[in-house]
Short mmCIF file of C-alpha atoms and ligand atoms in Angstrom, two decimals:
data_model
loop_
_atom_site.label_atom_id
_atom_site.label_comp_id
_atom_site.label_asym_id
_atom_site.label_seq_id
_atom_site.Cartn_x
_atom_site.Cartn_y
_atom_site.Cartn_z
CA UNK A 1 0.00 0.00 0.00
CA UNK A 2 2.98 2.20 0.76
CA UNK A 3 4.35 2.34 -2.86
CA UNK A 4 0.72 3.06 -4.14
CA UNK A 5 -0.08 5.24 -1.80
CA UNK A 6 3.14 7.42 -2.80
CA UNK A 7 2.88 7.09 -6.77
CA UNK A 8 -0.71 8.54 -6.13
CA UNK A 9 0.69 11.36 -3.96
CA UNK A 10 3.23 12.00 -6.92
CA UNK A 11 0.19 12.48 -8.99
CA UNK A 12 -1.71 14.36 -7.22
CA UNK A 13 0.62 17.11 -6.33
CA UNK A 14 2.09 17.49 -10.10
CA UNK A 15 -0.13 19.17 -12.92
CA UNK A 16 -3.57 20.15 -12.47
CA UNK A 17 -4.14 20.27 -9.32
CA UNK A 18 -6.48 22.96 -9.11
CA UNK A 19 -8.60 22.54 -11.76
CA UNK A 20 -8.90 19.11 -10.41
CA UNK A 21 -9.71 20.72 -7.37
CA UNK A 22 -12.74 22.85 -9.18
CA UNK A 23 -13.88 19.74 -10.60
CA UNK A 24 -14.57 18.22 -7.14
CA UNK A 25 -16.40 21.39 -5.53
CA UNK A 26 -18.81 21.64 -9.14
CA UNK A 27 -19.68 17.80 -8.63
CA UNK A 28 -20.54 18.63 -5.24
CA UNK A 29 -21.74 22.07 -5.16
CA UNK A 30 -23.41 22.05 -8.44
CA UNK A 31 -24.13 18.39 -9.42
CA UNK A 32 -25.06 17.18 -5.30
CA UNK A 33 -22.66 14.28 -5.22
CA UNK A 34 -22.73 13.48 -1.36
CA UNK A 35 -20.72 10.32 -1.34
CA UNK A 36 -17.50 11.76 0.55
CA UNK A 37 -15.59 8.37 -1.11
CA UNK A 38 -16.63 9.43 -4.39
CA UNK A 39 -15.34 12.99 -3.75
CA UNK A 40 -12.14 12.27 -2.70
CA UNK A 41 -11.54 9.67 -5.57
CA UNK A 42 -12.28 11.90 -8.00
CA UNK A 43 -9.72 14.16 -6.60
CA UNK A 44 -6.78 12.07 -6.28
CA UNK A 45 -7.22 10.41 -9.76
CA UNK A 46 -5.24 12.52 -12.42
CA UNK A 47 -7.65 12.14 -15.31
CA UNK A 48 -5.86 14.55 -17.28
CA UNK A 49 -3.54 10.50 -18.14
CA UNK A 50 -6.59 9.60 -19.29
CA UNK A 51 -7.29 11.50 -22.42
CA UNK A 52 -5.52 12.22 -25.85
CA UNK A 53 -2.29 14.71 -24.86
CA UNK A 54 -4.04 17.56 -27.40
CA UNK A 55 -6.80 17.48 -24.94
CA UNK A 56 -4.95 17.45 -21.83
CA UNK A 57 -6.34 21.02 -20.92
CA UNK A 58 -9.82 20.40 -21.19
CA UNK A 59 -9.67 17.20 -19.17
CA UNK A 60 -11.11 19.08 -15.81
CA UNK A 61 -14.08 20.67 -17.97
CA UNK A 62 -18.32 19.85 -17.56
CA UNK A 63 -17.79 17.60 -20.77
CA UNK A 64 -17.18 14.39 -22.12
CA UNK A 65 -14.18 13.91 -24.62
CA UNK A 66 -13.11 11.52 -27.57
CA UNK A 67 -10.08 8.88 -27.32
CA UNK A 68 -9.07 6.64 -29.58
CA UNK A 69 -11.51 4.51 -31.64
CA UNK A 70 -14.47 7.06 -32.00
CA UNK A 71 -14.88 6.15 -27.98
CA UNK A 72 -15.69 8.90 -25.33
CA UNK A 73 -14.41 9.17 -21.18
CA UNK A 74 -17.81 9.97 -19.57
CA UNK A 75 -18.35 13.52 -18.23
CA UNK A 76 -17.08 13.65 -14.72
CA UNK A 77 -20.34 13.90 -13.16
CA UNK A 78 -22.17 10.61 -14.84
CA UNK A 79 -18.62 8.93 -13.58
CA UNK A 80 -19.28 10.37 -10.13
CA UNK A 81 -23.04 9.83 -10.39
CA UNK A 82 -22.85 6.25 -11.51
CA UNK A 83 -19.96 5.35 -8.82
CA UNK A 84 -22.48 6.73 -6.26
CA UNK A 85 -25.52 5.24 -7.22
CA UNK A 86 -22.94 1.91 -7.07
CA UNK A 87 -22.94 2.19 -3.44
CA UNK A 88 -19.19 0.44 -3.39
CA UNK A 89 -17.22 -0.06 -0.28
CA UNK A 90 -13.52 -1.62 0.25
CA UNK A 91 -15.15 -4.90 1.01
CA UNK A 92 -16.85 -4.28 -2.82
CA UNK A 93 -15.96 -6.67 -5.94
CA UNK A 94 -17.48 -4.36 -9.06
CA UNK A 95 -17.68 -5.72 -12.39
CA UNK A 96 -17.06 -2.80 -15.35
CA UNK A 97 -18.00 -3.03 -18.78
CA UNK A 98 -16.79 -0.37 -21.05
CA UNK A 99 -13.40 0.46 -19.70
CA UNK A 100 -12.54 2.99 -22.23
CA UNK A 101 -9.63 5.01 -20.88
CA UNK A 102 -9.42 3.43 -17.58
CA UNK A 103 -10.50 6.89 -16.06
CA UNK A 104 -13.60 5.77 -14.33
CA UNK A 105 -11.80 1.94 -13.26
CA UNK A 106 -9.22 3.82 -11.38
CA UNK A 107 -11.83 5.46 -9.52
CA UNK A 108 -13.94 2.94 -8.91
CA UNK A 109 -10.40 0.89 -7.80
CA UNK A 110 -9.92 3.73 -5.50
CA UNK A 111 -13.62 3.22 -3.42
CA UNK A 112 -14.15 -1.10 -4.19
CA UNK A 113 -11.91 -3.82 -3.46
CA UNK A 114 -11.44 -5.43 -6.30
CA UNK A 115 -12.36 -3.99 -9.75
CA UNK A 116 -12.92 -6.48 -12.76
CA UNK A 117 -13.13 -4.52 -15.78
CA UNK A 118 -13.86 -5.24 -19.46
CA UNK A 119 -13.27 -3.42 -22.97
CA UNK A 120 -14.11 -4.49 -26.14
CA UNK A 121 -11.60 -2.82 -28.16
CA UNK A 122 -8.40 -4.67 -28.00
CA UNK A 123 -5.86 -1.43 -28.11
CA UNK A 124 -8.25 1.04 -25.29
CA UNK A 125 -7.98 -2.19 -23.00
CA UNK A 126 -4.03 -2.32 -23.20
CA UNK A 127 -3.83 0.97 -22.85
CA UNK A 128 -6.06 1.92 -20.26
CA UNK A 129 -4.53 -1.55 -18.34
CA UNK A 130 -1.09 0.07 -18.64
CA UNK A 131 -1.93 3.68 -17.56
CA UNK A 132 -3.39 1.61 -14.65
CA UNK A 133 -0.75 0.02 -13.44
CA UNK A 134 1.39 2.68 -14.38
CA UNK A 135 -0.62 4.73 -11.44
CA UNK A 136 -0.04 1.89 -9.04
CA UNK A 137 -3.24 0.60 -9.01
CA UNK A 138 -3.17 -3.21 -8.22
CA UNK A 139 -6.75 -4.25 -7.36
CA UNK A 140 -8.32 -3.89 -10.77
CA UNK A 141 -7.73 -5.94 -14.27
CA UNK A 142 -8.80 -4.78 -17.59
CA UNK A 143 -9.37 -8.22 -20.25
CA UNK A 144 -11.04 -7.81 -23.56
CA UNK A 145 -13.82 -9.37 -24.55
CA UNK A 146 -17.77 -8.92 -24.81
CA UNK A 147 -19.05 -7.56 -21.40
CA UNK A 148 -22.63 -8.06 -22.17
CA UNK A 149 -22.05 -11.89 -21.02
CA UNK A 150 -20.35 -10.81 -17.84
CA UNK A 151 -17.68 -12.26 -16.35
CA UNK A 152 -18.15 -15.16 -14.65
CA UNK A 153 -14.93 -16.56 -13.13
CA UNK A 154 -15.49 -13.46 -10.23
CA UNK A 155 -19.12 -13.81 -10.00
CA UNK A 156 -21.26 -12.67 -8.13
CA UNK A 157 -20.70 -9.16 -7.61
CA UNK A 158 -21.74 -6.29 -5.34
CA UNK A 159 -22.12 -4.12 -7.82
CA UNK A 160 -21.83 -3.77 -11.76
CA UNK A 161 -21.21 -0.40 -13.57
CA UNK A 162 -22.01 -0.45 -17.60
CA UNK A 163 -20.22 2.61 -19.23
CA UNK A 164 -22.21 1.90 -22.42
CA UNK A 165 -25.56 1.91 -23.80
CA UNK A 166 -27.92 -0.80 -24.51
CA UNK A 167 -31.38 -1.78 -25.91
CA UNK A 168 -32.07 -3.36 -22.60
CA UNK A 169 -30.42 -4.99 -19.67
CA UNK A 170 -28.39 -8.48 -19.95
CA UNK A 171 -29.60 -11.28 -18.59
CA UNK A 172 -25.77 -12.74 -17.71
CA UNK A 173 -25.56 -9.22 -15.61
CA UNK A 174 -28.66 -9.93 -13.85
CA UNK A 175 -27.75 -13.35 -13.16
CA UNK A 176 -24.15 -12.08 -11.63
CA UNK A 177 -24.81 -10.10 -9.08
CA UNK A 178 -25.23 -10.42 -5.37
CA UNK A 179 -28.62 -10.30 -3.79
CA UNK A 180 -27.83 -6.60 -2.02
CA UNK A 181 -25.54 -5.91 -5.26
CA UNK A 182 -26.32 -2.88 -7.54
CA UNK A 183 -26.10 -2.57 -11.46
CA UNK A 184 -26.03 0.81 -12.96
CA UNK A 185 -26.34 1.09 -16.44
CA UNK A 186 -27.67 3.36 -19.61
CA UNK A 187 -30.57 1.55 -20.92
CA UNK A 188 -32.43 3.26 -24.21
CA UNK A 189 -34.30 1.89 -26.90
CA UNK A 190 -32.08 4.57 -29.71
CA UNK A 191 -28.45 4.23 -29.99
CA UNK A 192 -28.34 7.85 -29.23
CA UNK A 193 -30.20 7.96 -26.15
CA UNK A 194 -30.42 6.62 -22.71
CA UNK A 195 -32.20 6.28 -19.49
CA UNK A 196 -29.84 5.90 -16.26
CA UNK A 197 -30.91 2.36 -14.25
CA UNK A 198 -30.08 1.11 -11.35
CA UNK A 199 -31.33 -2.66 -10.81
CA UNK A 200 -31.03 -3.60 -6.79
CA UNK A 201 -31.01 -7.39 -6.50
CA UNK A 202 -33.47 -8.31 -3.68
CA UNK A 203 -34.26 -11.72 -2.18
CA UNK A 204 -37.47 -11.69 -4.02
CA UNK A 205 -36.20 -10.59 -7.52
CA UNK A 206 -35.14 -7.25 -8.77
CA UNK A 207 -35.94 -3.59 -8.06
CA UNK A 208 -35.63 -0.96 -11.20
CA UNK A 209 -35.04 3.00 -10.43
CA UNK A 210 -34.37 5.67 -13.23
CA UNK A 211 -32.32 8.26 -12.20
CA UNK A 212 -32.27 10.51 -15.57
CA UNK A 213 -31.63 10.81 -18.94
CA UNK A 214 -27.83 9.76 -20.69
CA UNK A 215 -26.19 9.93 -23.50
CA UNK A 216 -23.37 7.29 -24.18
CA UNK A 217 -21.59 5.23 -26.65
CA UNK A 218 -23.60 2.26 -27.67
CA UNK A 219 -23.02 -1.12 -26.16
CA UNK A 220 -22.20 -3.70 -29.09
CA UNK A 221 -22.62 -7.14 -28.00
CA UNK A 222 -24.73 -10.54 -27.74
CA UNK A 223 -26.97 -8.62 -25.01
CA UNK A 224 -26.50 -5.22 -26.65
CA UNK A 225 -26.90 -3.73 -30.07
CA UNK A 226 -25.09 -5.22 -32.62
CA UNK A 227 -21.91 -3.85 -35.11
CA UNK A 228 -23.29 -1.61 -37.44
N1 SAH B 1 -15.75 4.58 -18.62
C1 SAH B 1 -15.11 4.85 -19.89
C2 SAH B 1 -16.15 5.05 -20.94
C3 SAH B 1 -15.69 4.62 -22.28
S1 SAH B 1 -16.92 4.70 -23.54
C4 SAH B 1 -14.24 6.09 -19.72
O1 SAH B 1 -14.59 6.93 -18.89
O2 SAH B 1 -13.26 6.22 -20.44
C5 SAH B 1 -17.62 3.08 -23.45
C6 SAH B 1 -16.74 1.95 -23.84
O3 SAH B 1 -17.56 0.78 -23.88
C7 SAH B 1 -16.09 2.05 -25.20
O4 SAH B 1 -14.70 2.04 -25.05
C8 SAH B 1 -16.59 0.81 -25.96
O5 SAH B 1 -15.61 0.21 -26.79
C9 SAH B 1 -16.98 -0.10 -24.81
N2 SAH B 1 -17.93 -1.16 -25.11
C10 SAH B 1 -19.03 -1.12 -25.91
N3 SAH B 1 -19.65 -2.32 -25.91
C11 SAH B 1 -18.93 -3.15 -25.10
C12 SAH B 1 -19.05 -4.52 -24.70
N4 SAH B 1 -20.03 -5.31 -25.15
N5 SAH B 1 -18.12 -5.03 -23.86
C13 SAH B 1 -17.09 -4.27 -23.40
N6 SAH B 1 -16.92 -2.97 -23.75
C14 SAH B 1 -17.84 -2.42 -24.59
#
């Protein structure tokens, strides 16, 4: 923990530290994000690594942003909003699917206890595994493949975060998690347009809420929409 603990110190105190800093107070000012876990994650983790070095000074901004294979890194305050609505603690194993960047699986890695997180685009996964471990981060993996089935080898979860949006919610990813355990995801019946959901498994089945409308990237999968 020591060696992490100072690489993330390293980060912290070089470049962009205060608009890093402005980001936090408009997610909690502004966009009511009360989970103090959540705060504090999002203001150690340089996401200004996460993005394309041309962009490097927007990184802080209200806004999502393009990488690398016409993908996006969420706008910080649906990666806040999601990791809330999560619920995660350090006793947590979270499931990801859409890792993108990394961005929002080093944040979740910095509230859960282990993060298992998927990508389906072979070169964002390597990359955004490297810039992981390249931050110290040890408890979460990034593997490629198609997260709409899951992944079972770590099931069941407490909580499963889907960066991407489908038709509707798959099955495998009800089937995975915990009774207790949350999924979040972006469910919409356009490509172009989502509803946030949050699915609570109970003992007696499963409990929807909507908290809001989304736009994201669409999920492509065997539970999602398929390659255009
Ligand atoms: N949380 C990421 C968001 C990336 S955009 C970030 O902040 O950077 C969503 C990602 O979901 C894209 O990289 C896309 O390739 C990926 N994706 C889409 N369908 C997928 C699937 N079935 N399995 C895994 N990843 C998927």
């Amino acid at each position: 923990m020591s060696s992490s603990s100072s690489n993330w110190s390293a980060a912290q105190s070089s470049s962009y530290r205060i608009p890093r800093q402005r980001m936090v107070e408009r997610l909690r000012d502004h966009y009511r994000i009360r989970d103090a876990r959540v705060l504090e994650a999002m203001a150690e983790v340089p996401r200004h690594l996460f993005v394309p070095e041309a962009l490097q000074g927007r990184s802080y901004g209200d806004h999502a942003l393009p990488i690398d294979a016409n993908q996006t890194i969420s706008q910080p305050y649906i990666v806040a909003r999601m990791t809330e609505l999560l619920e995660a603690d350090k006793s947590s194993r979270v499931l990801e699917i859409g890792a993108g960047s990394g961005y929002q699986t080093a944040v979740l890695a910095r509230v859960a206890g282990q993060v298992y997180a998927i990508e389906r685009i072979g070169d964002l996964a390597r990359q955004a595994q490297a810039r992981i471990r390249s931050l110290g981060i040890y408890n979460a993996t990034v593997k490629c493949f198609d997260g709409t089935m899951g992944w079972s080898a770590h099931a069941p979860y407490d909580g499963i975060l889907v960066a991407a949006g489908g038709p509707r919610v798959p099955d495998p990813l009800l089937a995975q998690l915990k009774v207790g355990g949350r999924l979040v995801l972006p469910v919409g019946e356009s490509r172009e347009s989502q509803r946030l959901v949050r699915v609570i498994r109970t003992e007696e089945g499963f409990q929807h809420e909507e908290h809001g409308a989304c736009a994201f990237v669409p999920l492509i999968g065997r539970h999602g929409w398929n390659e255009s």
